[in-house]
XYZ file of C-alpha atoms in Angstrom:
394
model
C -128.550 41.169 -145.313
C -128.362 44.491 -147.399
C -124.899 45.167 -148.084
C -126.008 48.255 -146.882
C -126.528 47.098 -143.752
C -129.829 45.997 -141.612
C -131.228 43.594 -140.035
C -130.004 39.135 -140.935
C -133.198 37.648 -142.200
C -133.195 34.176 -141.385
C -133.232 31.655 -144.804
C -133.416 27.925 -143.303
C -135.025 26.391 -140.385
C -135.596 23.096 -139.381
C -133.632 20.511 -137.715
C -130.873 20.419 -140.059
C -127.363 22.291 -140.255
C -126.947 24.564 -143.431
C -122.945 24.698 -145.072
C -121.223 25.972 -148.325
C -123.638 28.769 -149.550
C -123.520 30.210 -152.414
C -125.369 32.776 -154.754
C -126.185 32.267 -157.789
C -125.253 35.057 -160.364
C -128.244 37.269 -160.726
C -128.706 37.043 -156.313
C -132.405 35.169 -156.650
C -131.225 32.212 -155.630
C -129.107 30.468 -152.604
C -127.689 26.639 -153.031
C -126.397 25.244 -150.147
C -125.447 21.718 -148.555
C -127.686 20.436 -145.956
C -127.994 16.952 -143.751
C -131.151 15.333 -143.616
C -133.005 15.354 -139.958
C -133.425 11.975 -140.929
C -130.558 10.514 -142.103
C -127.764 13.013 -140.100
C -124.906 11.175 -141.562
C -126.106 12.412 -145.752
C -125.419 15.675 -146.779
C -127.894 16.909 -149.628
C -128.202 20.134 -152.605
C -130.716 22.189 -151.850
C -131.712 25.782 -152.962
C -133.300 29.083 -151.427
C -135.444 30.857 -154.549
C -135.618 34.468 -153.038
C -136.861 35.801 -155.359
C -136.556 39.410 -153.609
C -137.544 37.989 -150.759
C -135.482 36.218 -148.561
C -137.782 35.532 -145.973
C -140.186 34.169 -147.594
C -137.644 32.486 -149.848
C -138.942 28.425 -151.138
C -136.539 25.647 -150.796
C -135.700 23.240 -153.517
C -134.360 19.837 -152.708
C -132.135 19.123 -155.808
C -129.907 15.901 -154.785
C -131.887 12.699 -154.344
C -129.808 8.884 -152.982
C -128.474 8.314 -150.815
C -124.481 9.523 -149.349
C -122.335 12.856 -149.662
C -123.035 15.854 -151.506
C -121.704 19.339 -150.685
C -119.492 22.338 -152.004
C -122.009 23.179 -154.637
C -120.536 25.571 -157.557
C -124.000 27.738 -160.524
C -122.480 26.739 -163.674
C -121.901 30.148 -165.595
C -125.198 30.609 -166.888
C -126.933 30.194 -163.433
C -129.134 26.432 -164.610
C -126.653 24.201 -163.205
C -124.725 22.466 -159.997
C -120.805 21.700 -160.173
C -120.696 19.850 -156.883
C -118.443 16.664 -155.047
C -120.856 13.693 -154.541
C -119.217 10.469 -151.890
C -121.562 7.238 -150.625
C -119.832 3.705 -149.383
C -118.468 2.582 -152.963
C -117.377 5.723 -154.493
C -114.384 8.257 -152.404
C -114.804 11.847 -153.965
C -115.812 12.474 -157.181
C -117.336 15.548 -159.169
C -120.574 15.206 -160.266
C -123.188 18.488 -162.049
C -127.379 18.813 -162.216
C -129.543 20.723 -163.090
C -130.541 22.638 -160.486
C -133.775 21.990 -160.359
C -136.077 19.113 -158.194
C -135.527 16.054 -159.036
C -133.079 16.410 -161.456
C -130.874 13.893 -162.298
C -126.382 14.071 -162.420
C -123.954 13.581 -164.138
C -121.060 11.539 -162.384
C -117.657 13.432 -164.775
C -114.594 12.210 -162.802
C -114.542 8.703 -161.237
C -111.800 8.226 -158.727
C -111.575 4.497 -157.624
C -108.654 2.472 -158.926
C -109.907 -0.020 -161.426
C -108.005 -2.465 -160.115
C -110.893 -1.860 -156.376
C -113.908 -3.982 -156.056
C -116.757 -1.812 -154.076
C -118.207 -5.411 -152.989
C -115.675 -6.233 -150.326
C -116.983 -3.018 -149.374
C -118.092 -2.426 -145.965
C -121.647 -0.447 -145.972
C -121.720 1.905 -142.430
C -124.388 1.254 -140.095
C -125.729 3.997 -137.856
C -126.939 2.808 -134.034
C -127.167 5.227 -130.909
C -126.138 4.461 -126.972
C -126.397 6.688 -124.420
C -123.754 8.761 -123.090
C -122.540 9.488 -119.782
C -125.527 12.198 -119.188
C -127.990 9.406 -120.487
C -128.337 11.341 -123.958
C -127.769 9.486 -127.251
C -124.833 9.315 -129.490
C -124.817 9.001 -132.442
C -122.499 6.191 -133.830
C -121.566 4.560 -137.480
C -121.024 0.893 -137.230
C -118.684 -1.201 -139.232
C -119.199 -4.691 -139.147
C -117.185 -7.884 -142.022
C -118.951 -8.940 -144.677
C -120.077 -12.230 -143.857
C -118.211 -11.941 -140.340
C -118.574 -15.546 -138.421
C -121.153 -13.728 -134.988
C -121.128 -16.966 -133.488
C -117.459 -15.865 -132.943
C -115.247 -13.498 -130.524
C -114.097 -10.954 -132.967
C -111.480 -7.541 -131.357
C -113.362 -4.320 -132.338
C -111.418 -1.236 -133.093
C -112.973 2.954 -132.289
C -111.775 5.413 -134.794
C -112.469 8.261 -132.938
C -112.431 11.877 -135.638
C -110.621 15.000 -135.613
C -111.395 18.077 -135.711
C -114.821 18.345 -132.639
C -116.755 20.606 -135.437
C -116.230 17.066 -137.849
C -118.581 14.461 -138.388
C -118.676 10.243 -140.381
C -120.703 9.903 -142.576
C -122.096 7.487 -144.468
C -119.667 6.367 -146.380
C -116.425 7.628 -147.966
C -115.300 10.775 -146.761
C -115.785 13.736 -148.433
C -112.765 15.487 -147.049
C -109.440 13.870 -148.570
C -108.050 14.642 -144.503
C -110.797 12.051 -143.506
C -111.122 9.788 -146.630
C -107.780 7.827 -145.632
C -108.671 7.003 -142.698
C -111.899 5.174 -143.312
C -110.356 3.316 -146.506
C -107.872 1.888 -143.710
C -110.007 1.040 -141.779
C -111.890 -1.188 -144.703
C -108.651 -2.492 -144.483
C -108.748 -2.748 -141.187
C -112.657 -4.584 -141.503
C -110.690 -6.910 -144.233
C -108.692 -7.577 -141.738
C -112.034 -8.983 -139.163
C -111.921 -6.046 -137.568
C -114.870 -4.683 -136.124
C -114.869 -0.944 -136.012
C -117.542 2.182 -134.927
C -116.949 5.923 -135.384
C -118.577 8.386 -133.271
C -119.552 11.490 -133.552
C -119.698 12.794 -130.619
C -120.999 15.501 -128.534
C -119.415 18.835 -131.309
C -119.220 17.283 -134.537
C -121.549 18.391 -136.248
C -124.420 18.130 -138.787
C -126.364 17.416 -135.170
C -127.852 21.091 -134.806
C -126.522 24.014 -132.137
C -127.551 22.576 -129.377
C -124.928 19.322 -130.088
C -122.308 21.078 -131.936
C -122.096 23.623 -128.793
C -122.822 20.937 -126.060
C -118.187 21.215 -125.655
C -118.139 24.161 -124.866
C -116.039 24.622 -121.327
C -116.320 21.966 -120.836
C -113.902 20.066 -123.998
C -113.040 16.817 -122.525
C -115.125 15.939 -120.418
C -119.314 14.649 -121.273
C -117.290 14.669 -125.392
C -114.936 12.531 -124.578
C -117.105 9.585 -122.257
C -119.422 9.994 -125.335
C -116.515 9.181 -127.990
C -114.876 6.898 -125.938
C -118.219 4.894 -123.910
C -118.734 3.062 -127.491
C -116.953 0.574 -126.142
C -119.615 -0.076 -123.754
C -121.821 -0.854 -126.861
C -119.776 -3.057 -128.434
C -119.941 -4.916 -125.052
C -122.896 -5.592 -126.382
C -122.511 -7.169 -129.488
C -122.387 -10.524 -128.726
C -119.391 -10.905 -131.471
C -116.944 -8.729 -129.768
C -114.738 -9.944 -127.794
C -115.206 -7.850 -124.822
C -110.899 -8.120 -123.470
C -109.907 -6.978 -127.448
C -111.261 -3.908 -127.918
C -108.080 -0.877 -129.276
C -109.329 2.583 -129.667
C -107.456 5.582 -131.512
C -107.979 8.403 -133.148
C -106.619 12.196 -134.705
C -105.728 15.699 -133.371
C -109.142 16.543 -130.638
C -108.991 12.278 -131.633
C -106.270 11.049 -130.344
C -106.797 13.864 -127.311
C -109.707 12.062 -125.955
C -107.935 8.441 -126.742
C -104.802 10.236 -124.818
C -107.825 11.248 -121.684
C -109.656 7.362 -122.515
C -106.187 5.339 -121.007
C -105.956 7.855 -118.373
C -109.104 8.375 -116.791
C -110.150 4.442 -117.755
C -106.662 2.407 -118.303
C -108.211 -0.614 -118.660
C -111.050 0.367 -120.509
C -108.987 -1.140 -124.272
C -106.566 -3.539 -125.005
C -104.718 -1.091 -126.882
C -104.139 2.839 -128.003
C -102.830 5.147 -131.210
C -102.636 8.383 -130.578
C -102.122 10.546 -134.023
C -101.022 14.017 -133.399
C -103.455 14.154 -130.691
C -103.309 17.555 -127.604
C -101.923 16.410 -124.666
C -102.363 19.299 -121.723
C -105.040 22.191 -123.618
C -102.305 24.932 -121.128
C -99.859 24.331 -124.012
C -102.029 25.042 -126.940
C -103.648 28.241 -124.867
C -100.436 29.570 -124.549
C -99.551 28.847 -128.522
C -99.767 31.806 -130.207
C -101.824 30.190 -132.972
C -103.565 28.427 -130.846
C -104.712 30.521 -127.514
C -108.361 32.272 -129.430
C -109.340 28.955 -130.555
C -108.933 27.768 -126.752
C -110.252 30.602 -125.155
C -113.262 31.325 -127.215
C -114.349 27.523 -126.397
C -113.316 27.043 -122.604
C -111.486 30.074 -121.239
C -108.034 31.222 -119.528
C -106.937 28.864 -117.242
C -107.594 31.369 -114.691
C -111.414 31.803 -115.396
C -111.492 28.072 -115.467
C -109.075 25.525 -113.763
C -111.250 22.626 -113.020
C -111.857 22.558 -117.586
C -108.312 22.780 -118.121
C -106.880 19.785 -115.685
C -109.675 17.748 -117.061
C -108.255 18.880 -120.591
C -105.185 17.692 -119.534
C -104.314 13.536 -120.869
C -100.367 14.612 -119.710
C -100.834 15.098 -116.060
C -102.638 12.135 -115.369
C -100.151 10.398 -117.832
C -98.687 7.859 -114.925
C -102.281 5.602 -114.706
C -100.685 4.676 -118.144
C -101.370 0.259 -117.961
C -102.432 -1.023 -121.289
C -99.791 0.130 -125.140
C -100.144 3.281 -126.491
C -98.312 4.149 -129.974
C -97.764 7.438 -131.285
C -97.722 8.786 -134.437
C -96.787 12.251 -134.970
C -94.392 15.179 -137.885
C -91.996 16.814 -137.544
C -93.650 20.016 -139.616
C -96.925 19.839 -137.834
C -98.862 23.206 -137.092
C -102.281 22.487 -136.551
C -101.448 20.035 -133.262
C -96.981 21.391 -132.619
C -95.539 17.747 -132.201
C -93.897 19.281 -129.351
C -97.572 17.846 -127.394
C -95.882 14.613 -128.637
C -92.583 14.773 -127.430
C -93.769 16.270 -123.936
C -95.692 12.839 -124.111
C -93.443 10.584 -123.961
C -90.541 12.585 -121.508
C -93.531 12.381 -119.313
C -94.004 8.600 -119.961
C -90.503 8.310 -119.744
C -90.570 10.099 -116.261
C -93.118 7.973 -115.102
C -92.076 4.922 -115.662
C -94.123 3.939 -118.747
C -91.583 3.762 -121.259
C -92.337 0.066 -121.744
C -95.643 0.956 -122.902
C -95.033 3.640 -126.009
C -93.808 3.049 -129.136
C -93.071 6.701 -130.553
C -92.317 7.475 -135.101
C -92.002 10.490 -135.474
C -92.399 11.630 -139.843
C -89.454 14.617 -140.368
C -91.702 17.267 -142.243
C -94.276 15.766 -142.484
C -96.986 17.188 -140.860
C -100.854 16.912 -138.962
C -102.546 15.023 -141.609
C -100.001 12.411 -143.767
C -100.344 13.343 -147.335
C -96.834 11.740 -148.301
C -96.922 7.659 -149.248
C -94.187 6.441 -147.508
C -95.417 7.807 -144.897
C -98.818 7.101 -145.210
C -97.214 2.999 -146.236
C -95.330 3.210 -142.848
C -97.970 4.190 -140.487
C -101.311 2.593 -141.464
C -98.617 -0.770 -141.921
C -97.658 0.621 -138.008
C -101.106 0.699 -136.985
C -102.832 -2.329 -138.978
C -99.780 -4.738 -136.279
C -100.094 -2.854 -133.022
C -103.113 -3.996 -132.756
C -102.549 -7.536 -134.629
C -99.384 -7.609 -131.898
C -102.367 -5.968 -128.814
C -105.575 -7.602 -130.537
C -105.013 -10.650 -132.018
C -102.149 -11.113 -130.671
C -99.741 -11.391 -133.595
C -96.159 -9.924 -134.147
C -94.710 -6.186 -134.337
C -92.902 -6.752 -138.159
C -89.783 -3.760 -138.747
C -90.164 -1.862 -140.831
């Protein structure tokens, strides 16, 4: 669109999503990252050659190979792009590449500790399963290397947060989620099978999938997520009676819906800073606008708000639940978990729930001692309820 005003001109078109566009200094090119239609968990860098006519822009692909490449930034002379890259063996690092087709990238940083044996990392495999309406739900399956598939093993469903996010083919590009990916690698070493669904509302799969959550929060999107358990039960090496679930934020919300809507589906569950009632979110000045944009107001859509309130159904909880939350969380206020625990106690479910508060911690745990405590608690919790182990003191 001209800076002086006028009609917008579409530059890219296809079965993919383009993100983080940035102009070259001479305004003749736009660099962006986008997923590939046949490999949704990977992102590559592209450059749109404008040449004065955006409607006829030529799109060239700059990066190649396996992995996720995001956030391109032009060099001052406009010849190169610096960007972030991850893959199954490497967490986020900086690379630079010439802004031309099939160029060779140069690695600038290596953030992985030198003592890490990368050959131990489990590589994700994309799978699909039917959602509540028959639509295919994409998910990433991680199976421990050298797993004895003639035996039955415990499994865990991981539900990402944000709604507008996704899992990737390897390490997550965001630090907030990379710490969860690293923890899953630890769980894999302990013998757990892990699956991470990209339920409707997730990015990277086109507009229809991303917008499928609107006016249905806690409905088909939540079922997409926890129906991953049904897929796990088709795997001959998964113990159908030893499946756990956990999630962060929006994923914590889905976890709570799962254990109150289908109380016998999972053997144990972990909620990390999950929303417990979208009416509370609507009433919050910081989140009211976001909530209204997705599901309107409680008066407009009472049925949607009812399904988006696991707090109203905690009396259905039948199996162990661990709740973790930081007191300085502004994304999902700490009050959500306080209300959840209070309601569980009122309903006589106190013996099923464990609650850990982290004073001064935010939505995404950042401090080393908090992460160490949280991950030990989660690992011990799953060991106790999915493997028959004991919960140690922390």
